[in-house]
PDB file of C-alpha atoms and ligand atoms in Angstrom:
ATOM      1  CA  UNK A   1      82.861  96.804  68.400  1.00  0.00           C
ATOM      2  CA  UNK A   2      86.378  96.644  69.658  1.00  0.00           C
ATOM      3  CA  UNK A   3      86.872  95.386  73.242  1.00  0.00           C
ATOM      4  CA  UNK A   4      88.995  97.217  75.783  1.00  0.00           C
ATOM      5  CA  UNK A   5      90.149  95.815  79.050  1.00  0.00           C
ATOM      6  CA  UNK A   6      91.347  98.665  81.595  1.00  0.00           C
ATOM      7  CA  UNK A   7      93.174  97.331  84.526  1.00  0.00           C
ATOM      8  CA  UNK A   8      92.864  99.545  87.659  1.00  0.00           C
ATOM      9  CA  UNK A   9      89.746 100.504  85.760  1.00  0.00           C
ATOM     10  CA  UNK A  10      87.684 101.074  88.919  1.00  0.00           C
ATOM     11  CA  UNK A  11      89.127 104.427  90.048  1.00  0.00           C
ATOM     12  CA  UNK A  12      91.070 107.621  89.083  1.00  0.00           C
ATOM     13  CA  UNK A  13      92.598 107.650  85.571  1.00  0.00           C
ATOM     14  CA  UNK A  14      91.579 104.026  84.906  1.00  0.00           C
ATOM     15  CA  UNK A  15      88.094 104.809  85.624  1.00  0.00           C
ATOM     16  CA  UNK A  16      88.159 107.907  83.279  1.00  0.00           C
ATOM     17  CA  UNK A  17      89.515 105.813  80.412  1.00  0.00           C
ATOM     18  CA  UNK A  18      86.756 103.272  81.074  1.00  0.00           C
ATOM     19  CA  UNK A  19      84.040 106.054  80.901  1.00  0.00           C
ATOM     20  CA  UNK A  20      85.444 107.734  77.994  1.00  0.00           C
ATOM     21  CA  UNK A  21      85.911 104.420  75.897  1.00  0.00           C
ATOM     22  CA  UNK A  22      82.313 103.370  76.748  1.00  0.00           C
ATOM     23  CA  UNK A  23      81.194 106.781  75.370  1.00  0.00           C
ATOM     24  CA  UNK A  24      83.339 106.202  72.363  1.00  0.00           C
ATOM     25  CA  UNK A  25      81.695 103.103  71.554  1.00  0.00           C
ATOM     26  CA  UNK A  26      84.149 100.350  72.816  1.00  0.00           C
ATOM     27  CA  UNK A  27      83.123  97.162  74.780  1.00  0.00           C
ATOM     28  CA  UNK A  28      84.610  98.104  78.116  1.00  0.00           C
ATOM     29  CA  UNK A  29      85.751  95.473  80.606  1.00  0.00           C
ATOM     30  CA  UNK A  30      86.578  96.956  83.968  1.00  0.00           C
ATOM     31  CA  UNK A  31      89.616  95.176  85.461  1.00  0.00           C
ATOM     32  CA  UNK A  32      90.303  95.503  89.133  1.00  0.00           C
ATOM     33  CA  UNK A  33      91.438  93.866  92.273  1.00  0.00           C
ATOM     34  CA  UNK A  34      88.181  95.164  93.868  1.00  0.00           C
ATOM     35  CA  UNK A  35      85.727  93.291  91.633  1.00  0.00           C
ATOM     36  CA  UNK A  36      82.841  95.077  93.473  1.00  0.00           C
ATOM     37  CA  UNK A  37      83.871  98.525  92.599  1.00  0.00           C
ATOM     38  CA  UNK A  38      84.607  97.301  89.006  1.00  0.00           C
ATOM     39  CA  UNK A  39      81.126  96.022  88.874  1.00  0.00           C
ATOM     40  CA  UNK A  40      79.509  99.177  89.994  1.00  0.00           C
ATOM     41  CA  UNK A  41      81.351 101.065  87.171  1.00  0.00           C
ATOM     42  CA  UNK A  42      80.725  98.428  84.600  1.00  0.00           C
ATOM     43  CA  UNK A  43      77.173  98.726  85.351  1.00  0.00           C
ATOM     44  CA  UNK A  44      77.141 102.563  85.138  1.00  0.00           C
ATOM     45  CA  UNK A  45      78.755 102.471  81.640  1.00  0.00           C
ATOM     46  CA  UNK A  46      77.018  99.543  80.147  1.00  0.00           C
ATOM     47  CA  UNK A  47      80.231  97.235  80.335  1.00  0.00           C
ATOM     48  CA  UNK A  48      81.371  94.112  82.217  1.00  0.00           C
ATOM     49  CA  UNK A  49      83.889  93.613  84.929  1.00  0.00           C
ATOM     50  CA  UNK A  50      86.634  90.952  85.798  1.00  0.00           C
ATOM     51  CA  UNK A  51      89.027  90.572  88.821  1.00  0.00           C
ATOM     52  CA  UNK A  52      92.531  91.386  87.879  1.00  0.00           C
ATOM     53  CA  UNK A  53      95.080  91.614  90.466  1.00  0.00           C
ATOM     54  CA  UNK A  54      98.617  92.494  89.044  1.00  0.00           C
ATOM     55  CA  UNK A  55     100.291  91.022  92.028  1.00  0.00           C
ATOM     56  CA  UNK A  56      98.411  87.562  91.531  1.00  0.00           C
ATOM     57  CA  UNK A  57      99.180  85.861  88.278  1.00  0.00           C
ATOM     58  CA  UNK A  58      96.357  83.378  88.625  1.00  0.00           C
ATOM     59  CA  UNK A  59      93.908  86.204  88.239  1.00  0.00           C
ATOM     60  CA  UNK A  60      95.734  87.202  85.024  1.00  0.00           C
ATOM     61  CA  UNK A  61      95.270  83.626  83.560  1.00  0.00           C
ATOM     62  CA  UNK A  62      91.638  83.580  84.624  1.00  0.00           C
ATOM     63  CA  UNK A  63      90.769  86.831  83.039  1.00  0.00           C
ATOM     64  CA  UNK A  64      92.439  85.967  79.868  1.00  0.00           C
ATOM     65  CA  UNK A  65      90.555  82.690  79.809  1.00  0.00           C
ATOM     66  CA  UNK A  66      87.355  84.685  80.531  1.00  0.00           C
ATOM     67  CA  UNK A  67      88.153  86.829  77.547  1.00  0.00           C
ATOM     68  CA  UNK A  68      89.396  84.279  75.336  1.00  0.00           C
ATOM     69  CA  UNK A  69      86.969  85.369  72.329  1.00  0.00           C
ATOM     70  CA  UNK A  70      89.155  88.244  72.034  1.00  0.00           C
ATOM     71  CA  UNK A  71      90.474  91.685  73.258  1.00  0.00           C
ATOM     72  CA  UNK A  72      91.592  94.719  71.134  1.00  0.00           C
ATOM     73  CA  UNK A  73      93.129  96.883  73.691  1.00  0.00           C
ATOM     74  CA  UNK A  74      94.509  96.457  77.154  1.00  0.00           C
ATOM     75  CA  UNK A  75      95.356  99.528  79.266  1.00  0.00           C
ATOM     76  CA  UNK A  76      97.140  99.072  82.667  1.00  0.00           C
ATOM     77  CA  UNK A  77      97.265 101.805  85.179  1.00  0.00           C
ATOM     78  CA  UNK A  78      98.438  99.971  88.127  1.00  0.00           C
ATOM     79  CA  UNK A  79     100.692 101.409  90.600  1.00  0.00           C
ATOM     80  CA  UNK A  80     101.883 100.467  94.094  1.00  0.00           C
ATOM     81  CA  UNK A  81     103.947 103.629  95.262  1.00  0.00           C
ATOM     82  CA  UNK A  82     106.861 103.266  97.960  1.00  0.00           C
ATOM     83  CA  UNK A  83     108.048 106.750  98.411  1.00  0.00           C
ATOM     84  CA  UNK A  84     111.127 106.379 100.606  1.00  0.00           C
ATOM     85  CA  UNK A  85     114.792 107.041 100.772  1.00  0.00           C
ATOM     86  CA  UNK A  86     117.246 104.235  99.939  1.00  0.00           C
ATOM     87  CA  UNK A  87     117.913 103.794 103.593  1.00  0.00           C
ATOM     88  CA  UNK A  88     114.098 102.935 104.342  1.00  0.00           C
ATOM     89  CA  UNK A  89     113.476 100.561 101.437  1.00  0.00           C
ATOM     90  CA  UNK A  90     111.348  97.530 102.308  1.00  0.00           C
ATOM     91  CA  UNK A  91     112.010  94.640  99.940  1.00  0.00           C
ATOM     92  CA  UNK A  92     108.226  93.605  99.821  1.00  0.00           C
ATOM     93  CA  UNK A  93     107.079  97.137  99.019  1.00  0.00           C
ATOM     94  CA  UNK A  94     109.886  97.418  96.319  1.00  0.00           C
ATOM     95  CA  UNK A  95     108.897  94.115  94.683  1.00  0.00           C
ATOM     96  CA  UNK A  96     105.076  95.176  94.691  1.00  0.00           C
ATOM     97  CA  UNK A  97     105.947  98.591  93.211  1.00  0.00           C
ATOM     98  CA  UNK A  98     107.842  96.723  90.310  1.00  0.00           C
ATOM     99  CA  UNK A  99     105.032  94.196  89.842  1.00  0.00           C
ATOM    100  CA  UNK A 100     102.248  96.799  89.684  1.00  0.00           C
ATOM    101  CA  UNK A 101     104.048  98.771  86.855  1.00  0.00           C
ATOM    102  CA  UNK A 102     106.455  96.224  85.175  1.00  0.00           C
ATOM    103  CA  UNK A 103     106.187  92.643  86.121  1.00  0.00           C
ATOM    104  CA  UNK A 104     102.562  92.568  86.119  1.00  0.00           C
ATOM    105  CA  UNK A 105     101.913  94.096  82.761  1.00  0.00           C
ATOM    106  CA  UNK A 106     104.750  91.674  81.360  1.00  0.00           C
ATOM    107  CA  UNK A 107     102.645  88.803  82.812  1.00  0.00           C
ATOM    108  CA  UNK A 108      99.646  90.399  81.230  1.00  0.00           C
ATOM    109  CA  UNK A 109     101.217  90.031  77.993  1.00  0.00           C
ATOM    110  CA  UNK A 110     102.215  86.476  78.728  1.00  0.00           C
ATOM    111  CA  UNK A 111      98.492  85.502  79.409  1.00  0.00           C
ATOM    112  CA  UNK A 112      96.674  87.830  76.912  1.00  0.00           C
ATOM    113  CA  UNK A 113      98.972  87.271  73.803  1.00  0.00           C
ATOM    114  CA  UNK A 114      96.926  84.649  72.513  1.00  0.00           C
ATOM    115  CA  UNK A 115      93.992  86.567  72.884  1.00  0.00           C
ATOM    116  CA  UNK A 116      94.995  90.037  71.669  1.00  0.00           C
ATOM    117  CA  UNK A 117      93.821  90.960  68.033  1.00  0.00           C
ATOM    118  CA  UNK A 118      96.618  91.717  65.857  1.00  0.00           C
ATOM    119  CA  UNK A 119      95.385  95.157  64.996  1.00  0.00           C
ATOM    120  CA  UNK A 120      95.238  96.012  68.805  1.00  0.00           C
ATOM    121  CA  UNK A 121      97.314  97.465  71.492  1.00  0.00           C
ATOM    122  CA  UNK A 122      98.745  97.483  75.063  1.00  0.00           C
ATOM    123  CA  UNK A 123      99.244 100.652  76.913  1.00  0.00           C
ATOM    124  CA  UNK A 124     101.160 101.068  80.099  1.00  0.00           C
ATOM    125  CA  UNK A 125     101.626 103.940  82.667  1.00  0.00           C
ATOM    126  CA  UNK A 126     104.828 105.570  83.525  1.00  0.00           C
ATOM    127  CA  UNK A 127     105.238 108.964  85.056  1.00  0.00           C
ATOM    128  CA  UNK A 128     107.326 112.102  84.943  1.00  0.00           C
ATOM    129  CA  UNK A 129     109.337 111.295  88.099  1.00  0.00           C
ATOM    130  CA  UNK A 130     111.201 108.616  86.015  1.00  0.00           C
ATOM    131  CA  UNK A 131     113.012 111.613  84.483  1.00  0.00           C
ATOM    132  CA  UNK A 132     113.012 113.931  87.380  1.00  0.00           C
ATOM    133  CA  UNK A 133     115.203 112.381  90.176  1.00  0.00           C
ATOM    134  CA  UNK A 134     114.795 113.543  93.835  1.00  0.00           C
ATOM    135  CA  UNK A 135     114.972 112.262  97.248  1.00  0.00           C
ATOM    136  CA  UNK A 136     112.280 109.735  98.255  1.00  0.00           C
ATOM    137  CA  UNK A 137     111.181 109.192  94.637  1.00  0.00           C
ATOM    138  CA  UNK A 138     113.735 106.488  93.969  1.00  0.00           C
ATOM    139  CA  UNK A 139     111.351 103.633  93.444  1.00  0.00           C
ATOM    140  CA  UNK A 140     108.729 105.659  91.686  1.00  0.00           C
ATOM    141  CA  UNK A 141     111.492 106.960  89.471  1.00  0.00           C
ATOM    142  CA  UNK A 142     113.078 103.533  88.503  1.00  0.00           C
ATOM    143  CA  UNK A 143     109.882 101.800  87.899  1.00  0.00           C
ATOM    144  CA  UNK A 144     108.505 104.585  85.800  1.00  0.00           C
ATOM    145  CA  UNK A 145     111.912 104.509  83.822  1.00  0.00           C
ATOM    146  CA  UNK A 146     111.564 100.758  83.414  1.00  0.00           C
ATOM    147  CA  UNK A 147     108.209 101.075  81.870  1.00  0.00           C
ATOM    148  CA  UNK A 148     109.774 102.871  79.184  1.00  0.00           C
ATOM    149  CA  UNK A 149     111.962 100.010  78.300  1.00  0.00           C
ATOM    150  CA  UNK A 150     109.207  97.536  78.899  1.00  0.00           C
ATOM    151  CA  UNK A 151     107.006  98.924  76.133  1.00  0.00           C
ATOM    152  CA  UNK A 152     110.036  98.945  73.596  1.00  0.00           C
ATOM    153  CA  UNK A 153     110.472  95.329  74.260  1.00  0.00           C
ATOM    154  CA  UNK A 154     107.020  94.059  74.551  1.00  0.00           C
ATOM    155  CA  UNK A 155     106.187  96.070  71.447  1.00  0.00           C
ATOM    156  CA  UNK A 156     108.925  93.823  69.612  1.00  0.00           C
ATOM    157  CA  UNK A 157     107.792  90.613  71.365  1.00  0.00           C
ATOM    158  CA  UNK A 158     103.961  91.108  70.784  1.00  0.00           C
ATOM    159  CA  UNK A 159     104.187  92.610  67.153  1.00  0.00           C
ATOM    160  CA  UNK A 160     102.160  93.429  65.348  1.00  0.00           C
ATOM    161  CA  UNK A 161     100.175  94.250  68.420  1.00  0.00           C
ATOM    162  CA  UNK A 162     101.268  97.801  69.361  1.00  0.00           C
ATOM    163  CA  UNK A 163     102.599  98.493  72.906  1.00  0.00           C
ATOM    164  CA  UNK A 164     102.999 102.160  74.302  1.00  0.00           C
ATOM    165  CA  UNK A 165     103.026 104.000  77.456  1.00  0.00           C
ATOM    166  CA  UNK A 166     101.698 107.378  78.582  1.00  0.00           C
ATOM    167  CA  UNK A 167     103.968 109.278  80.913  1.00  0.00           C
ATOM    168  CA  UNK A 168     101.782 111.744  82.932  1.00  0.00           C
ATOM    169  CA  UNK A 169     103.080 114.786  85.003  1.00  0.00           C
ATOM    170  CA  UNK A 170     101.160 115.554  88.165  1.00  0.00           C
ATOM    171  CA  UNK A 171      97.441 115.199  87.296  1.00  0.00           C
ATOM    172  CA  UNK A 172      94.493 115.702  89.528  1.00  0.00           C
ATOM    173  CA  UNK A 173      93.030 112.341  89.042  1.00  0.00           C
ATOM    174  CA  UNK A 174      91.802 111.918  92.576  1.00  0.00           C
ATOM    175  CA  UNK A 175      94.949 110.041  93.594  1.00  0.00           C
ATOM    176  CA  UNK A 176      96.226 113.012  95.518  1.00  0.00           C
ATOM    177  CA  UNK A 177      92.943 113.879  97.321  1.00  0.00           C
ATOM    178  CA  UNK A 178      94.207 112.043 100.669  1.00  0.00           C
ATOM    179  CA  UNK A 179      96.770 115.086 101.059  1.00  0.00           C
ATOM    180  CA  UNK A 180      93.656 117.252 101.913  1.00  0.00           C
ATOM    181  CA  UNK A 181      94.721 120.854 102.004  1.00  0.00           C
ATOM    182  CA  UNK A 182      98.244 119.979 100.807  1.00  0.00           C
ATOM    183  CA  UNK A 183      96.851 118.827  97.453  1.00  0.00           C
ATOM    184  CA  UNK A 184      96.509 122.580  96.435  1.00  0.00           C
ATOM    185  CA  UNK A 185     100.288 123.189  97.285  1.00  0.00           C
ATOM    186  CA  UNK A 186     101.306 120.180  95.356  1.00  0.00           C
ATOM    187  CA  UNK A 187      99.254 121.009  92.294  1.00  0.00           C
ATOM    188  CA  UNK A 188     100.553 124.455  92.233  1.00  0.00           C
ATOM    189  CA  UNK A 189     104.135 123.534  92.618  1.00  0.00           C
ATOM    190  CA  UNK A 190     103.851 120.968  89.884  1.00  0.00           C
ATOM    191  CA  UNK A 191     102.102 123.718  87.612  1.00  0.00           C
ATOM    192  CA  UNK A 192     105.265 125.984  88.172  1.00  0.00           C
ATOM    193  CA  UNK A 193     107.546 123.252  86.942  1.00  0.00           C
ATOM    194  CA  UNK A 194     105.997 123.087  83.617  1.00  0.00           C
ATOM    195  CA  UNK A 195     106.144 125.078  80.313  1.00  0.00           C
ATOM    196  CA  UNK A 196     102.359 125.579  80.364  1.00  0.00           C
ATOM    197  CA  UNK A 197     101.834 126.829  83.815  1.00  0.00           C
ATOM    198  CA  UNK A 198      99.280 124.413  84.930  1.00  0.00           C
ATOM    199  CA  UNK A 199      99.013 120.836  86.442  1.00  0.00           C
ATOM    200  CA  UNK A 200      97.469 118.050  84.544  1.00  0.00           C
ATOM    201  CA  UNK A 201      93.662 117.249  84.295  1.00  0.00           C
ATOM    202  CA  UNK A 202      92.458 113.961  83.758  1.00  0.00           C
ATOM    203  CA  UNK A 203      91.149 114.725  80.438  1.00  0.00           C
ATOM    204  CA  UNK A 204      94.649 115.516  79.280  1.00  0.00           C
ATOM    205  CA  UNK A 205      95.768 111.901  79.729  1.00  0.00           C
ATOM    206  CA  UNK A 206      92.480 110.382  78.438  1.00  0.00           C
ATOM    207  CA  UNK A 207      92.678 112.241  75.251  1.00  0.00           C
ATOM    208  CA  UNK A 208      96.360 110.797  74.672  1.00  0.00           C
ATOM    209  CA  UNK A 209      95.245 107.303  75.663  1.00  0.00           C
ATOM    210  CA  UNK A 210      92.262 107.425  73.185  1.00  0.00           C
ATOM    211  CA  UNK A 211      94.569 108.565  70.581  1.00  0.00           C
ATOM    212  CA  UNK A 212      97.270 106.051  71.118  1.00  0.00           C
ATOM    213  CA  UNK A 213      94.539 103.224  70.860  1.00  0.00           C
ATOM    214  CA  UNK A 214      93.950 104.458  67.367  1.00  0.00           C
ATOM    215  CA  UNK A 215      97.364 105.385  66.423  1.00  0.00           C
ATOM    216  CA  UNK A 216      98.170 102.500  64.203  1.00  0.00           C
ATOM    217  CA  UNK A 217     101.713 103.572  63.159  1.00  0.00           C
ATOM    218  CA  UNK A 218     102.854 104.336  66.841  1.00  0.00           C
ATOM    219  CA  UNK A 219     104.540 101.386  68.587  1.00  0.00           C
ATOM    220  CA  UNK A 220     107.299 101.112  71.389  1.00  0.00           C
ATOM    221  CA  UNK A 221     106.806 104.735  72.339  1.00  0.00           C
ATOM    222  CA  UNK A 222     106.315 106.550  75.615  1.00  0.00           C
ATOM    223  CA  UNK A 223     104.238 109.761  75.181  1.00  0.00           C
ATOM    224  CA  UNK A 224     104.855 112.444  77.650  1.00  0.00           C
ATOM    225  CA  UNK A 225     101.828 114.300  78.971  1.00  0.00           C
ATOM    226  CA  UNK A 226     103.365 116.804  81.457  1.00  0.00           C
ATOM    227  CA  UNK A 227     103.339 120.128  79.967  1.00  0.00           C
ATOM    228  CA  UNK A 228     107.206 120.078  79.312  1.00  0.00           C
ATOM    229  CA  UNK A 229     108.170 119.351  82.968  1.00  0.00           C
ATOM    230  CA  UNK A 230     111.124 117.249  81.932  1.00  0.00           C
ATOM    231  CA  UNK A 231     112.776 119.997  80.175  1.00  0.00           C
ATOM    232  CA  UNK A 232     112.420 122.746  82.605  1.00  0.00           C
ATOM    233  CA  UNK A 233     115.365 123.365  84.629  1.00  0.00           C
ATOM    234  CA  UNK A 234     113.669 124.801  87.798  1.00  0.00           C
TER     235      UNK A 234
HETATM  236  N1  LIG B 301      97.948 111.143  88.898  1.00  0.00           N
HETATM  237  C1  LIG B 301      99.201 111.490  88.836  1.00  0.00           C
HETATM  238  O1  LIG B 301      99.515 112.593  89.156  1.00  0.00           O
HETATM  239  C2  LIG B 301     100.159 110.628  88.007  1.00  0.00           C
HETATM  240  C3  LIG B 301     101.460 111.065  87.677  1.00  0.00           C
HETATM  241  C4  LIG B 301     102.386 110.310  87.067  1.00  0.00           C
HETATM  242  C5  LIG B 301     102.090 109.071  86.840  1.00  0.00           C
HETATM  243  N2  LIG B 301     100.759 108.483  87.113  1.00  0.00           N
HETATM  244  C6  LIG B 301     100.592 107.233  86.774  1.00  0.00           C
HETATM  245  O2  LIG B 301      99.392 106.867  86.050  1.00  0.00           O
HETATM  246  C7  LIG B 301      98.782 105.595  86.580  1.00  0.00           C
HETATM  247  C8  LIG B 301      97.345 106.007  86.994  1.00  0.00           C
HETATM  248  O3  LIG B 301      97.345 107.060  87.900  1.00  0.00           O
HETATM  249  P1  LIG B 301      96.266 107.421  89.086  1.00  0.00           P
HETATM  250  O4  LIG B 301      96.194 108.795  89.249  1.00  0.00           O
HETATM  251  O5  LIG B 301      94.964 106.948  88.434  1.00  0.00           O
HETATM  252  O6  LIG B 301      96.799 106.473  90.106  1.00  0.00           O
HETATM  253  P2  LIG B 301      96.180 105.751  91.383  1.00  0.00           P
HETATM  254  O7  LIG B 301      95.097 106.481  91.868  1.00  0.00           O
HETATM  255  O8  LIG B 301      97.370 105.279  92.221  1.00  0.00           O
HETATM  256  O9  LIG B 301      95.608 104.464  90.795  1.00  0.00           O
HETATM  257  C9  LIG B 301      96.174 103.282  90.496  1.00  0.00           C
HETATM  258  C10 LIG B 301      95.331 102.388  90.033  1.00  0.00           C
HETATM  259  O10 LIG B 301      96.095 101.060  89.957  1.00  0.00           O
HETATM  260  C11 LIG B 301      95.240 100.183  90.598  1.00  0.00           C
HETATM  261  N3  LIG B 301      96.140  99.009  91.230  1.00  0.00           N
HETATM  262  C12 LIG B 301      96.975  99.154  91.969  1.00  0.00           C
HETATM  263  N4  LIG B 301      97.541  97.890  92.485  1.00  0.00           N
HETATM  264  C13 LIG B 301      96.910  97.170  91.492  1.00  0.00           C
HETATM  265  C14 LIG B 301      96.944  95.654  91.419  1.00  0.00           C
HETATM  266  N5  LIG B 301      97.941  94.943  92.186  1.00  0.00           N
HETATM  267  N6  LIG B 301      96.299  95.032  90.566  1.00  0.00           N
HETATM  268  C15 LIG B 301      95.298  95.788  89.923  1.00  0.00           C
HETATM  269  N7  LIG B 301      95.232  97.248  89.986  1.00  0.00           N
HETATM  270  C16 LIG B 301      95.946  97.797  90.940  1.00  0.00           C
HETATM  271  C17 LIG B 301      94.357 100.813  91.810  1.00  0.00           C
HETATM  272  O11 LIG B 301      93.404 100.064  91.948  1.00  0.00           O
HETATM  273  P3  LIG B 301      92.914 100.105  93.686  1.00  0.00           P
HETATM  274  O12 LIG B 301      91.609 100.713  93.600  1.00  0.00           O
HETATM  275  O13 LIG B 301      92.618  98.409  93.667  1.00  0.00           O
HETATM  276  O14 LIG B 301      93.899 100.458  94.413  1.00  0.00           O
HETATM  277  C18 LIG B 301      94.150 101.970  90.890  1.00  0.00           C
HETATM  278  O15 LIG B 301      92.823 101.871  90.013  1.00  0.00           O
HETATM  279  C19 LIG B 301      99.646 105.285  87.776  1.00  0.00           C
HETATM  280  O16 LIG B 301     100.494 104.100  87.038  1.00  0.00           O
HETATM  281  C20 LIG B 301     100.411 106.314  88.035  1.00  0.00           C
HETATM  282  O17 LIG B 301     101.729 105.962  88.685  1.00  0.00           O
HETATM  283  C21 LIG B 301      99.905 109.403  87.807  1.00  0.00           C
END
């Protein structure tokens, strides 16, 4: 049975990946900074849990030590948005955003390289904003763009372990629920900006993740799951 560690696995897209992976027969380790939430999901799906905080390297080292008998796949969904204009940037939040998406996963590679099985893979999360600049999306855009380069270079560094990214468009993953009634507006605006005329569903992303885990001849790639939004002019 292949073992998969899902970082950010206790909620939203990470939890959906963990649930599907368990259903598909993987040995799932739910990694999250809230280990209680990770534990609840792990028990529900018959997996295990481990504390992983992408902002705290010691938790990455400890998790790799706990899983030292081998890991096949690592999926990292972490994100720490800082959606402001350049004039409002806060250095700590800027660093946290880069750490969640880029620096943290690079340190995951550092600690897990010795335990990742050679037929396995790492999967990072980018996002469509990396290719659609706009006011207030500076940090999200640059960090998502950096993920594309991170997977190319990590793929070379960790070879033959494959390293790829999924870049979703706007997906109703639960992450937008805090917008309340405004969520509907966001989802319909994003649907209008695609070729397929709808917003993304969690299943669209999970299907792609599960395919990438098995896609043995794909490495260093960013797979766009956004209905063509990058290519639409308006
Ligand atoms: N949903 C979308 O519309 C969309 C669009 C484009 C790109 N994406 C990208 O897809 C990925 C997953 O999206 P989502 O909708 O599931 O996002 P989300 O709701 O923001 O979830 C992000 C996950 O990252 C975890 N996380 C944040 N900081 C962490 C840290 N320091 N250590 C470990 N885990 C940490 C969160 O865990 P906590 O519970 O501990 O906060 C949560 O599980 C993200 O990278 C996001 O940027 C999503």
